[in-house]
């Protein structure tokens, strides 16, 4: 079992086929689900799965939480999308990684996030903090 940070291979193909809409207003709905170290999530992951998802606790429920699209931009030939940070309050959980997926496209996988180690919240807040939306750090970016 392993969580390996990656953009889903299926997402790359679906993007070229015009299946994902990242418009800030009127675009698709993207969610983020949390997973234990026992999960197998890699570039071969094609859709959201409940296998080894963290248990419901506090504000965290199966399927995770909806991401707020903070917009798309392009600078120096690099296109990118930004999401607001996502917090789950009143939780007791341990997560090793996460899956971003598109609920508007049959829960299609977008990206696997590997936290590098188990991250824990005990009767507290668990926050996913996204990197700055720069051409070198944005969570999703396309360059040529």
PDB file of C-alpha atoms in Angstrom, residues 73-128:
ATOM      1  CA  UNK A  73      -4.518  32.351 -14.078  1.00  0.00           C
ATOM      2  CA  UNK A  74      -1.569  32.304 -16.453  1.00  0.00           C
ATOM      3  CA  UNK A  75       1.827  33.943 -16.061  1.00  0.00           C
ATOM      4  CA  UNK A  76       4.997  33.378 -18.093  1.00  0.00           C
ATOM      5  CA  UNK A  77       3.327  30.575 -20.040  1.00  0.00           C
ATOM      6  CA  UNK A  78       2.226  28.597 -16.965  1.00  0.00           C
ATOM      7  CA  UNK A  79      -1.512  28.092 -16.457  1.00  0.00           C
ATOM      8  CA  UNK A  80      -2.670  27.243 -12.962  1.00  0.00           C
ATOM      9  CA  UNK A  81      -5.667  26.793 -10.696  1.00  0.00           C
ATOM     10  CA  UNK A  82      -5.877  27.734  -7.040  1.00  0.00           C
ATOM     11  CA  UNK A  83      -8.116  26.393  -4.273  1.00  0.00           C
ATOM     12  CA  UNK A  84      -8.806  27.992  -0.914  1.00  0.00           C
ATOM     13  CA  UNK A  85      -7.419  26.111   2.082  1.00  0.00           C
ATOM     14  CA  UNK A  86      -9.849  23.492   3.414  1.00  0.00           C
ATOM     15  CA  UNK A  87     -10.451  22.891   7.124  1.00  0.00           C
ATOM     16  CA  UNK A  88     -12.390  20.225   8.987  1.00  0.00           C
ATOM     17  CA  UNK A  89     -13.274  21.233  12.550  1.00  0.00           C
ATOM     18  CA  UNK A  90     -13.976  19.154  15.644  1.00  0.00           C
ATOM     19  CA  UNK A  91     -12.161  16.133  14.237  1.00  0.00           C
ATOM     20  CA  UNK A  92     -10.044  13.362  15.647  1.00  0.00           C
ATOM     21  CA  UNK A  93      -8.308  11.727  12.709  1.00  0.00           C
ATOM     22  CA  UNK A  94      -4.989  10.704  11.200  1.00  0.00           C
ATOM     23  CA  UNK A  95      -4.399  11.107   7.468  1.00  0.00           C
ATOM     24  CA  UNK A  96      -1.406  10.294   5.284  1.00  0.00           C
ATOM     25  CA  UNK A  97      -2.728  11.787   2.054  1.00  0.00           C
ATOM     26  CA  UNK A  98      -5.665  13.049   0.064  1.00  0.00           C
ATOM     27  CA  UNK A  99      -7.408  12.788  -3.272  1.00  0.00           C
ATOM     28  CA  UNK A 100      -8.765  15.743  -5.218  1.00  0.00           C
ATOM     29  CA  UNK A 101     -11.621  14.601  -7.415  1.00  0.00           C
ATOM     30  CA  UNK A 102     -14.350  16.023  -9.659  1.00  0.00           C
ATOM     31  CA  UNK A 103     -17.876  15.276  -8.448  1.00  0.00           C
ATOM     32  CA  UNK A 104     -19.280  16.762 -11.666  1.00  0.00           C
ATOM     33  CA  UNK A 105     -17.529  14.017 -13.655  1.00  0.00           C
ATOM     34  CA  UNK A 106     -18.514  10.806 -11.846  1.00  0.00           C
ATOM     35  CA  UNK A 107     -15.977  11.418  -9.056  1.00  0.00           C
ATOM     36  CA  UNK A 108     -13.048  11.383 -11.497  1.00  0.00           C
ATOM     37  CA  UNK A 109      -9.603  11.570  -9.874  1.00  0.00           C
ATOM     38  CA  UNK A 110      -7.596  14.759 -10.423  1.00  0.00           C
ATOM     39  CA  UNK A 111      -4.583  14.578  -8.108  1.00  0.00           C
ATOM     40  CA  UNK A 112      -3.150  12.523  -5.269  1.00  0.00           C
ATOM     41  CA  UNK A 113      -1.539  14.408  -2.382  1.00  0.00           C
ATOM     42  CA  UNK A 114       1.064  12.695  -0.190  1.00  0.00           C
ATOM     43  CA  UNK A 115       1.564  14.452   3.145  1.00  0.00           C
ATOM     44  CA  UNK A 116       4.966  12.759   3.603  1.00  0.00           C
ATOM     45  CA  UNK A 117       3.959  11.323   6.976  1.00  0.00           C
ATOM     46  CA  UNK A 118       0.842  10.806   9.059  1.00  0.00           C
ATOM     47  CA  UNK A 119      -0.806  14.079  10.104  1.00  0.00           C
ATOM     48  CA  UNK A 120      -3.109  14.029  13.126  1.00  0.00           C
ATOM     49  CA  UNK A 121      -5.756  16.241  14.695  1.00  0.00           C
ATOM     50  CA  UNK A 122      -7.217  15.368  18.101  1.00  0.00           C
ATOM     51  CA  UNK A 123     -10.477  17.100  18.970  1.00  0.00           C
ATOM     52  CA  UNK A 124      -9.330  19.943  16.770  1.00  0.00           C
ATOM     53  CA  UNK A 125      -9.043  21.346  13.269  1.00  0.00           C
ATOM     54  CA  UNK A 126      -7.402  19.548  10.338  1.00  0.00           C
ATOM     55  CA  UNK A 127      -6.425  21.995   7.583  1.00  0.00           C
ATOM     56  CA  UNK A 128      -5.222  21.336   4.047  1.00  0.00           C
TER      57      UNK A 128
END
